[in-house]
Structure formats: C-alpha cells, structure tokens
Tab-separated table of C-alpha atoms in Angstrom:
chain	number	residue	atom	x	y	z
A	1	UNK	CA	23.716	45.087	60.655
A	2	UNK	CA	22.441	46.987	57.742
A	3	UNK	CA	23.749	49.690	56.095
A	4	UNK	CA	22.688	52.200	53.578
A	5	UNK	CA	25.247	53.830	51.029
A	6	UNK	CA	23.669	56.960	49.506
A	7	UNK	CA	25.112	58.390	45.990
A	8	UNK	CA	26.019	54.534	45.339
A	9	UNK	CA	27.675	55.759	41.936
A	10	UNK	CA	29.316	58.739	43.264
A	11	UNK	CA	33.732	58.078	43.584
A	12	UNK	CA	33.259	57.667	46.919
A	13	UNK	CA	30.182	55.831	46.885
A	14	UNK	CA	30.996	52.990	44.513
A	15	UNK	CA	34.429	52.896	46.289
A	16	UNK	CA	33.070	52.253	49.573
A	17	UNK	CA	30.865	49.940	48.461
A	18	UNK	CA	34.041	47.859	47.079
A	19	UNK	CA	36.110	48.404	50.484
A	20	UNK	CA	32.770	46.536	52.117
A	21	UNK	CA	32.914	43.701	49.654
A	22	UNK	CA	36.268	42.844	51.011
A	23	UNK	CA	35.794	44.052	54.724
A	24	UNK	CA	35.902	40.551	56.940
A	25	UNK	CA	32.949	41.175	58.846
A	26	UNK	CA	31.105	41.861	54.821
A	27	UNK	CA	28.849	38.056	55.887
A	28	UNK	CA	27.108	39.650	58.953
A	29	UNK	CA	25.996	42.782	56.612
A	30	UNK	CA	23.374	43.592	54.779
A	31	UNK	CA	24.650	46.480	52.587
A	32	UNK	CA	21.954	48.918	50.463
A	33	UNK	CA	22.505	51.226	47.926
A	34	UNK	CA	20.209	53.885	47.586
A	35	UNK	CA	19.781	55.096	43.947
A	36	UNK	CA	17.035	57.208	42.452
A	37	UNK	CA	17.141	55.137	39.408
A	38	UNK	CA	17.358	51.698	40.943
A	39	UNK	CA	16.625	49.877	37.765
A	40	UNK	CA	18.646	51.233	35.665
A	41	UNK	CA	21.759	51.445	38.198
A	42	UNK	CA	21.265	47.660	39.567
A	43	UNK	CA	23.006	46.085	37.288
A	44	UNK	CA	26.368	48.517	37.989
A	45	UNK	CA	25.420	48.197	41.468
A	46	UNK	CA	24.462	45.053	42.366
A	47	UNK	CA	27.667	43.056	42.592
A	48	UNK	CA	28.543	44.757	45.565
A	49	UNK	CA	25.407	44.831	47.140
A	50	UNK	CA	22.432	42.773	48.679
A	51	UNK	CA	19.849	45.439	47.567
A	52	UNK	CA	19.455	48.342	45.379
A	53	UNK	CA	16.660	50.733	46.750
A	54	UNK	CA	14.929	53.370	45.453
A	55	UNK	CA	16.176	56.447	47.403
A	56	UNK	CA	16.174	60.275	45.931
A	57	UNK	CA	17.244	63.284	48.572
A	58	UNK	CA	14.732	65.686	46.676
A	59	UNK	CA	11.833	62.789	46.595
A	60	UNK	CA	11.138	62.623	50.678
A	61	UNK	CA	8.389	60.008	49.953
A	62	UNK	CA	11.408	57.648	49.228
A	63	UNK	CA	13.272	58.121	52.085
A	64	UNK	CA	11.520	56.276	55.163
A	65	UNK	CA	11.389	53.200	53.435
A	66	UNK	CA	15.006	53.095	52.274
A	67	UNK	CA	16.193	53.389	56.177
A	68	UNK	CA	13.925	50.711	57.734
A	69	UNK	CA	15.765	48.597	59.859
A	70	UNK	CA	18.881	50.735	58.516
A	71	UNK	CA	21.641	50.791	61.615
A	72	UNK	CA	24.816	52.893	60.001
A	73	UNK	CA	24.792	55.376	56.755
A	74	UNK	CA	27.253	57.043	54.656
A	75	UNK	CA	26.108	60.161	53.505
A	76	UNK	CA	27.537	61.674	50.195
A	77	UNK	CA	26.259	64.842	49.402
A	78	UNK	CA	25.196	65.122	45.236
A	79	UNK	CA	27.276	67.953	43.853
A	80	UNK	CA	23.918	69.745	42.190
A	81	UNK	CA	22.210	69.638	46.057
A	82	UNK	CA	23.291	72.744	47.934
A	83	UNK	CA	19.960	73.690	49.824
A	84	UNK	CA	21.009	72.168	53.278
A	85	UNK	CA	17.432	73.267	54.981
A	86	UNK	CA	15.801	71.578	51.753
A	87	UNK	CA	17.098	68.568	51.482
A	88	UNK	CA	19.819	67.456	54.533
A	89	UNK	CA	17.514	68.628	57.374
A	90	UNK	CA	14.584	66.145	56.406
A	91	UNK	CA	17.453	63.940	55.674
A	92	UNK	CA	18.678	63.719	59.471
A	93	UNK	CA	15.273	64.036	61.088
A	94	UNK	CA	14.478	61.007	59.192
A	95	UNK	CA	17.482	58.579	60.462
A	96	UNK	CA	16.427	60.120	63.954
A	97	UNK	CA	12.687	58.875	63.930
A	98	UNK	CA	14.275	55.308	62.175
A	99	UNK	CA	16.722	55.060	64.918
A	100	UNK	CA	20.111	55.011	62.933
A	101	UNK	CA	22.820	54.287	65.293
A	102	UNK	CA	25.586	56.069	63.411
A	103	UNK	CA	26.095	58.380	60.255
A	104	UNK	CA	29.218	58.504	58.538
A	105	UNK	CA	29.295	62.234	56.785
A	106	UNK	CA	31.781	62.845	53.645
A	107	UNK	CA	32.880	66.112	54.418
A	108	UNK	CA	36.015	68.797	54.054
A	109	UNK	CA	39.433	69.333	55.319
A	110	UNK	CA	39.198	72.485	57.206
A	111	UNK	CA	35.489	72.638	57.103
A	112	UNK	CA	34.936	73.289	61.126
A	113	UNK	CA	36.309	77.209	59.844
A	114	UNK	CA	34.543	77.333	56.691
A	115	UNK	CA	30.579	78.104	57.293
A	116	UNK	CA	30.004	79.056	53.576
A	117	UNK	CA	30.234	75.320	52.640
A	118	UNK	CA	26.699	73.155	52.647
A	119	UNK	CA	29.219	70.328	54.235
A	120	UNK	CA	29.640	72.753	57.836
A	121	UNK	CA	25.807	73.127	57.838
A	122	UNK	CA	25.156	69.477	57.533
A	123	UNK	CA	27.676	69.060	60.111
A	124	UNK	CA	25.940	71.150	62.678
A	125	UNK	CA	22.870	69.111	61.585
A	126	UNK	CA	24.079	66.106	62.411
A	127	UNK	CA	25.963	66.848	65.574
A	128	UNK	CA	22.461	68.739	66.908
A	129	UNK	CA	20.863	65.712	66.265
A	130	UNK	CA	22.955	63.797	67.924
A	131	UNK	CA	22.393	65.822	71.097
A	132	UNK	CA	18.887	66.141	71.452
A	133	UNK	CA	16.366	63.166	72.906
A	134	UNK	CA	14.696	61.018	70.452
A	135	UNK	CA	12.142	58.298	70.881
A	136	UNK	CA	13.783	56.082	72.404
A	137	UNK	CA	14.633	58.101	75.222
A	138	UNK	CA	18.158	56.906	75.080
A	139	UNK	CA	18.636	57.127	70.908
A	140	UNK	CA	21.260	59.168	70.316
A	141	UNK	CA	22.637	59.746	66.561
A	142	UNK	CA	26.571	58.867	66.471
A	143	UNK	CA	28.354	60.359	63.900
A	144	UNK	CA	31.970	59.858	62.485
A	145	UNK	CA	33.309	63.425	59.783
A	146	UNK	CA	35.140	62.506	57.248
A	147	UNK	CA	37.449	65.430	56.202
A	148	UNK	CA	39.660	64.294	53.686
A	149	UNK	CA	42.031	66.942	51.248
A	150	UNK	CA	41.149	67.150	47.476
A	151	UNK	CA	40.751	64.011	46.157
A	152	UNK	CA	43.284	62.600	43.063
A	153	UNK	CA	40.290	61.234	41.151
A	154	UNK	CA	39.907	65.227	40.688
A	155	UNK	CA	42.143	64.949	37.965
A	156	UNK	CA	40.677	62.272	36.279
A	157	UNK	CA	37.390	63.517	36.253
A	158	UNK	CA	36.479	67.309	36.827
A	159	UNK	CA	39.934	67.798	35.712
A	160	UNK	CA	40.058	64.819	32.881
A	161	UNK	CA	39.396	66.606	29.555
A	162	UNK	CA	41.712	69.943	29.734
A	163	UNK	CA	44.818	67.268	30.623
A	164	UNK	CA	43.753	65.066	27.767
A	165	UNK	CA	42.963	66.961	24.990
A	166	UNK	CA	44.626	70.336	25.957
A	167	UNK	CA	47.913	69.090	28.306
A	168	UNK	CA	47.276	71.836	30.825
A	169	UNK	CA	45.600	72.105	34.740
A	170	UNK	CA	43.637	74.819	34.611
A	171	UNK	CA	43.099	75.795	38.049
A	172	UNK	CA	43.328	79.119	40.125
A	173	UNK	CA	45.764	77.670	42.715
A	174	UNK	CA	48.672	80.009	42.839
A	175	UNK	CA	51.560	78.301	43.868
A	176	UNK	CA	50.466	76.916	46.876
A	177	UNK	CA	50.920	73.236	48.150
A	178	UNK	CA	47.838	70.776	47.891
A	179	UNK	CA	47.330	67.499	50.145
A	180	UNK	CA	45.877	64.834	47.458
A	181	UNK	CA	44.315	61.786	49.166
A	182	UNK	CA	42.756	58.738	47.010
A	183	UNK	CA	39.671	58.177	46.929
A	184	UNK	CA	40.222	54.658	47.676
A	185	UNK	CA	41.888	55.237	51.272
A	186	UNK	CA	38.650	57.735	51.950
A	187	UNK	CA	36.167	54.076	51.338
A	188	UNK	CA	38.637	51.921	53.718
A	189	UNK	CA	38.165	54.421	56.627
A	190	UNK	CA	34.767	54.692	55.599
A	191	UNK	CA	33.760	50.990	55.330
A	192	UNK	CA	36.238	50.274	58.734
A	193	UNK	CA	33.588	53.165	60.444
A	194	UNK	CA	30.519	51.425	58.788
A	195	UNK	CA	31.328	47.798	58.986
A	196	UNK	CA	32.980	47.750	63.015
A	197	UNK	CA	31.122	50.750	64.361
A	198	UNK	CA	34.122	52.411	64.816
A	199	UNK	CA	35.435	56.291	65.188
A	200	UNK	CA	32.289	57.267	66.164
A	201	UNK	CA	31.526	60.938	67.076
A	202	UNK	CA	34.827	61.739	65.704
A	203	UNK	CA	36.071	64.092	62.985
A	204	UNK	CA	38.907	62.569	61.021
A	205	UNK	CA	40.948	64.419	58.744
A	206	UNK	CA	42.268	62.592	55.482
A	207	UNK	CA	45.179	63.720	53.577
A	208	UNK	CA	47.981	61.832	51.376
A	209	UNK	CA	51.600	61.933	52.285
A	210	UNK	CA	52.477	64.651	50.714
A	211	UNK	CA	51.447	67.943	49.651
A	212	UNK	CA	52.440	69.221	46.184
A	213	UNK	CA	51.969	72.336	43.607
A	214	UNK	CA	50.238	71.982	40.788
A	215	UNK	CA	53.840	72.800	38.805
A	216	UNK	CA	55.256	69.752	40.701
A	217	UNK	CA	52.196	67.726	40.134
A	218	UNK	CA	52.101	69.023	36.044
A	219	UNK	CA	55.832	67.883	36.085
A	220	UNK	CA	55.088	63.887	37.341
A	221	UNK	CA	52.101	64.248	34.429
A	222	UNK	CA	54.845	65.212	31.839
A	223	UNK	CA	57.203	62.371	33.209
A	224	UNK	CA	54.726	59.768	33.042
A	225	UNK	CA	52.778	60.574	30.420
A	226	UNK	CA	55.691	61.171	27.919
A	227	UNK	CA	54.423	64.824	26.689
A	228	UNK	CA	54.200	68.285	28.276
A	229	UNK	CA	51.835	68.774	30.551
A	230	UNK	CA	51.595	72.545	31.728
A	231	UNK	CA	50.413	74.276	34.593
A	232	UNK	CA	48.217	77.294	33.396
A	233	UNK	CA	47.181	79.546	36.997
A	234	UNK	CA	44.512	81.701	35.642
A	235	UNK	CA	43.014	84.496	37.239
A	236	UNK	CA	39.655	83.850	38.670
A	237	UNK	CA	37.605	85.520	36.360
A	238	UNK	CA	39.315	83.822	33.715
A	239	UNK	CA	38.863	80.003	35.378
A	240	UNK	CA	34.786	80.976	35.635
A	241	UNK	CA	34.692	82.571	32.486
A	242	UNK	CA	36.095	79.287	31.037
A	243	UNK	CA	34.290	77.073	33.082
A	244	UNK	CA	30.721	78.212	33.215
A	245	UNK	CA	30.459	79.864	29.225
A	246	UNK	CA	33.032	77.495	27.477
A	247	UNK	CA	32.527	74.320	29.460
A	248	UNK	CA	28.677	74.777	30.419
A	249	UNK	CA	29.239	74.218	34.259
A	250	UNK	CA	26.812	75.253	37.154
A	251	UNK	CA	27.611	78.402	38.385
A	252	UNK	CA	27.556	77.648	42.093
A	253	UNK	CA	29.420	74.235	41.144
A	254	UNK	CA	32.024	76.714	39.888
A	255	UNK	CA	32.204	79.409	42.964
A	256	UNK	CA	32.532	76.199	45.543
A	257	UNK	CA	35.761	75.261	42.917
A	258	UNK	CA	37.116	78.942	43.388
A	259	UNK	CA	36.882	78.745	47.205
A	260	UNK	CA	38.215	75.351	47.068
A	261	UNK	CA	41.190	76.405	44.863
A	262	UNK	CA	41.404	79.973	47.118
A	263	UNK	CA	41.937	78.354	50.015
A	264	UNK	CA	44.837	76.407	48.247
A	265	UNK	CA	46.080	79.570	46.481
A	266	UNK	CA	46.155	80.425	50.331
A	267	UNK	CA	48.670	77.674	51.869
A	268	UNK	CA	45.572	76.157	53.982
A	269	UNK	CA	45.664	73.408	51.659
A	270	UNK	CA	49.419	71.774	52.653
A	271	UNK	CA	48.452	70.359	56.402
A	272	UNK	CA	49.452	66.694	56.725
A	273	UNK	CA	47.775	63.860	59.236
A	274	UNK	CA	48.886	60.591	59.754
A	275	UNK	CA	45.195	59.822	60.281
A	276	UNK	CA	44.699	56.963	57.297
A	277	UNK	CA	48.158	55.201	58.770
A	278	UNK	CA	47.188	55.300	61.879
A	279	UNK	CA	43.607	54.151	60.985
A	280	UNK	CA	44.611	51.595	58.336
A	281	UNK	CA	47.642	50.581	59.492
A	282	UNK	CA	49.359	50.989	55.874
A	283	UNK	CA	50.452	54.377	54.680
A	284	UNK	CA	48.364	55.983	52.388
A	285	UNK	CA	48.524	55.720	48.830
A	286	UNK	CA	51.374	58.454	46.752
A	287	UNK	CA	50.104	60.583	44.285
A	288	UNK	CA	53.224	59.429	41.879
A	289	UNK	CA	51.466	55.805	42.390
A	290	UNK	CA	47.992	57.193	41.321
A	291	UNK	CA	49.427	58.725	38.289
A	292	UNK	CA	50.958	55.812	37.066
A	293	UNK	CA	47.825	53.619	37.706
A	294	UNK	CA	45.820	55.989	35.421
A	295	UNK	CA	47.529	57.386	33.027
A	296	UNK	CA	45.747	55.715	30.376
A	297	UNK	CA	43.265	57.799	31.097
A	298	UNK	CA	45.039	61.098	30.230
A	299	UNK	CA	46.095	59.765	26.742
C-alpha cells in the first residue's frame, strides 16, 4: 500500500507522517512525501519516510509521477494556494486517471455551510469525482473529510510572536466559545484513515473537549506562564490593519482569519463531537495539557 503525504512539512503533514511511523500496520507501507524542494527537505523528512518526491501543486509536470502506483493520499491544502480551478481540479483529475483508491481531505468544521472557503470547493471536487466513471469502469475515488475546529498549534505559530513578545491574543473573536483540537489527534485519525482504509466517504468532524473564550484561554496562559497574558478583541479593521501593514501578511491569508474568527465571534465555533474518542478510543487531548507542553515556547 502506498501512500502519498502532500505539504510533508505543513503541522499536519509532518504530524501525520509521525502517527504512520508508529501505526502497526507502518511494515506493509510504503509512505511518500511529496515536497517541492525534495533535496533540501529530505533530510527533515526522511526519518519518517521511505521516499521523498518531488511534488509542487502549481508545477503539474510533477504530479503524475509522484502518484504512480499511489493507493491513499492526504491532501493539505498550502495556505498561499487559494485558486481551487487552478490548482485542486488538475489535482483530483490526476488521482482519477492514477487510480487512487481513497483521498483523505484536511478540511473545516462547518465547511458543508460555508461556500466562500477554497476547502467546500475542493470538497465538491472530490465528492464529483468520486461519482463519475473512470477507466476502470468500476474506479471510484473514496474520500474521508476531515473537519476538525481551530487547531492549538494556532497559538504557537500564527499566533506565537504577539503572546511572546507582546503577552496579548490579538484576535477579533468577541466573546464567543472556540473548540481547540491538537493537531496531533487530527494525524491519528488521519494515519488510522490512510494506513486501514478506514472512514471512507465519510465527513468527520474534529473538535477537543471543550470549547473556551479567548479570556478563559488568556487566563490558563497567565497561570502557566507566570505573567499576564491579555486578551485584546480588536475591531476588524484594526486586526487587518495590524496584520497586513504592521506584520506584512497576505491579504486574503488575512480575510480567511476574519471569517474564521467571525464565525467564532458568532457562537458557531463552540459545537462539540465525540468523534476522535470514538475513533481513537482515548479522549482527545485538553487544551490546559497543550499549554503546559509548550509553554517554553511563549517565553
């Protein structure tokens, strides 16, 4: 069985690639990661891997030969590629003609009522591909969604530098409740879908145990991190202005953060499954247990 990660370095990526390292079927794999730098990512990447292969969404020359004799994919959609026609349609036509059994999709929570996102277009890709005949007659493309919540590595990346060297979240949430789910539990559903086969043409939906405000979750900062850590809920003009002129984001990277946080600012953010327990058969990580795992990183 051979499988093909794509944005390898990515959190979810590299994290799936670690849940495969310890899944028990990991001996009858062959596991790829698909880079568009192979040589200067193998060395990162090849511990956890039988093969690093050149593979670049915007370079379609690369793709065919990255899925020969590829069975199941996870498909992580790079943060710069928004252009679903451009780059995910060729994308899914292309495990269609190479006869990929089964896709697994990183997606969104609440994505099925959300068609502004690229993630609900490359959803309908994938499920119309998986409905139309394909040589062979009988291929069909199985897909499992993940939909997991906003992830905790948030905070210790997009989030990372305003916590550690200014003590604050600045985020345009309102006081509405947030589901956080690790990153980590996403990979173990992941590498259970890619490694057994399972879940397939299935949307799951991946949350934490809890959902919290950003005060409550600025609070457990200040606890464990021994300083003040403060909640600062600026208006949206405010959180762009800072982001895109002071911080030098991408403006669309920025506008996909304000509908994420708007839809927490909402209350569509606090819904609860019991899918990674049920999945897993462990409950899934705290967000009090993340903190405490990282906060050297925040100091």
């Amino acid at each position: 069985m051979k499988i093909l990660i794509t944005t390898p370095l990515g959190n979810v990526g590299s994290a799936t690639l670690s849940a495969l390292a310890a899944h028990p079927n990991r001996p009858a794999l062959t596991v790829l990661a698909g880079d568009r730098n192979p040589e200067k990512s193998r060395a990162a990447l090849a511990p956890l891997t039988d093969e690093v292969v050149l593979f670049d969404f915007a370079k379609p020359e690369t793709v065919a030969p990255a899925l020969v004799g590829v069975s199941r994919v996870l498909l992580v959609r790079p943060p710069a590629l928004a252009d679903v026609e451009k780059y995910f349609r060729p994308f899914v036509e292309a495990m269609k003609r190479a006869g990929v059994q089964q896709v697994v999709f990183l997606s969104l929570e609440g994505v099925e009522s959300n068609s502004l996102t690229p993630h609900h277009k490359i959803e309908a890709l994938i499920r119309e591909a998986g409905g139309r005949k394909a040589a062979p007659p009988t291929f069909r493309l199985g897909y499992t969604m993940l939909r997991p919540g906003f992830f905790m590595q948030n905070l210790t990346t997009t989030h990372l530098a305003e916590i550690r060297d200014r003590s604050e979240i600045f985020v345009p949430a309102g006081n509405g409740r947030t589901n956080f789910v690790d990153v980590a539990d996403i990979a173990a559903v992941a590498a259970q879908a890619l490694a057994e086969g399972k879940h397939l043409n299935t949307a799951l939906t991946l949350t934490g145990p809890e959902a919290l405000t950003y005060s409550e979750i600025a609070e457990m900062l200040t606890d464990v991190l021994g300083r003040t850590i403060t909640y600062v809920n600026p208006s949206v003009l405010r959180f762009v202005w800072q982001k895109v002129v002071r911080e030098k984001m991408k403006f669309g990277f920025v506008l996909i953060m304000v509908a994420l946080y708007s839809v927490a600012k909402l209350g569509k953010a606090a819904t609860l499954t019991d899918t990674i327990a049920r999945v897993l058969g462990r409950p899934p990580r705290p967000f009090r247990q993340f903190v405490e795992e990282n906060k050297g990183v925040w100091r």
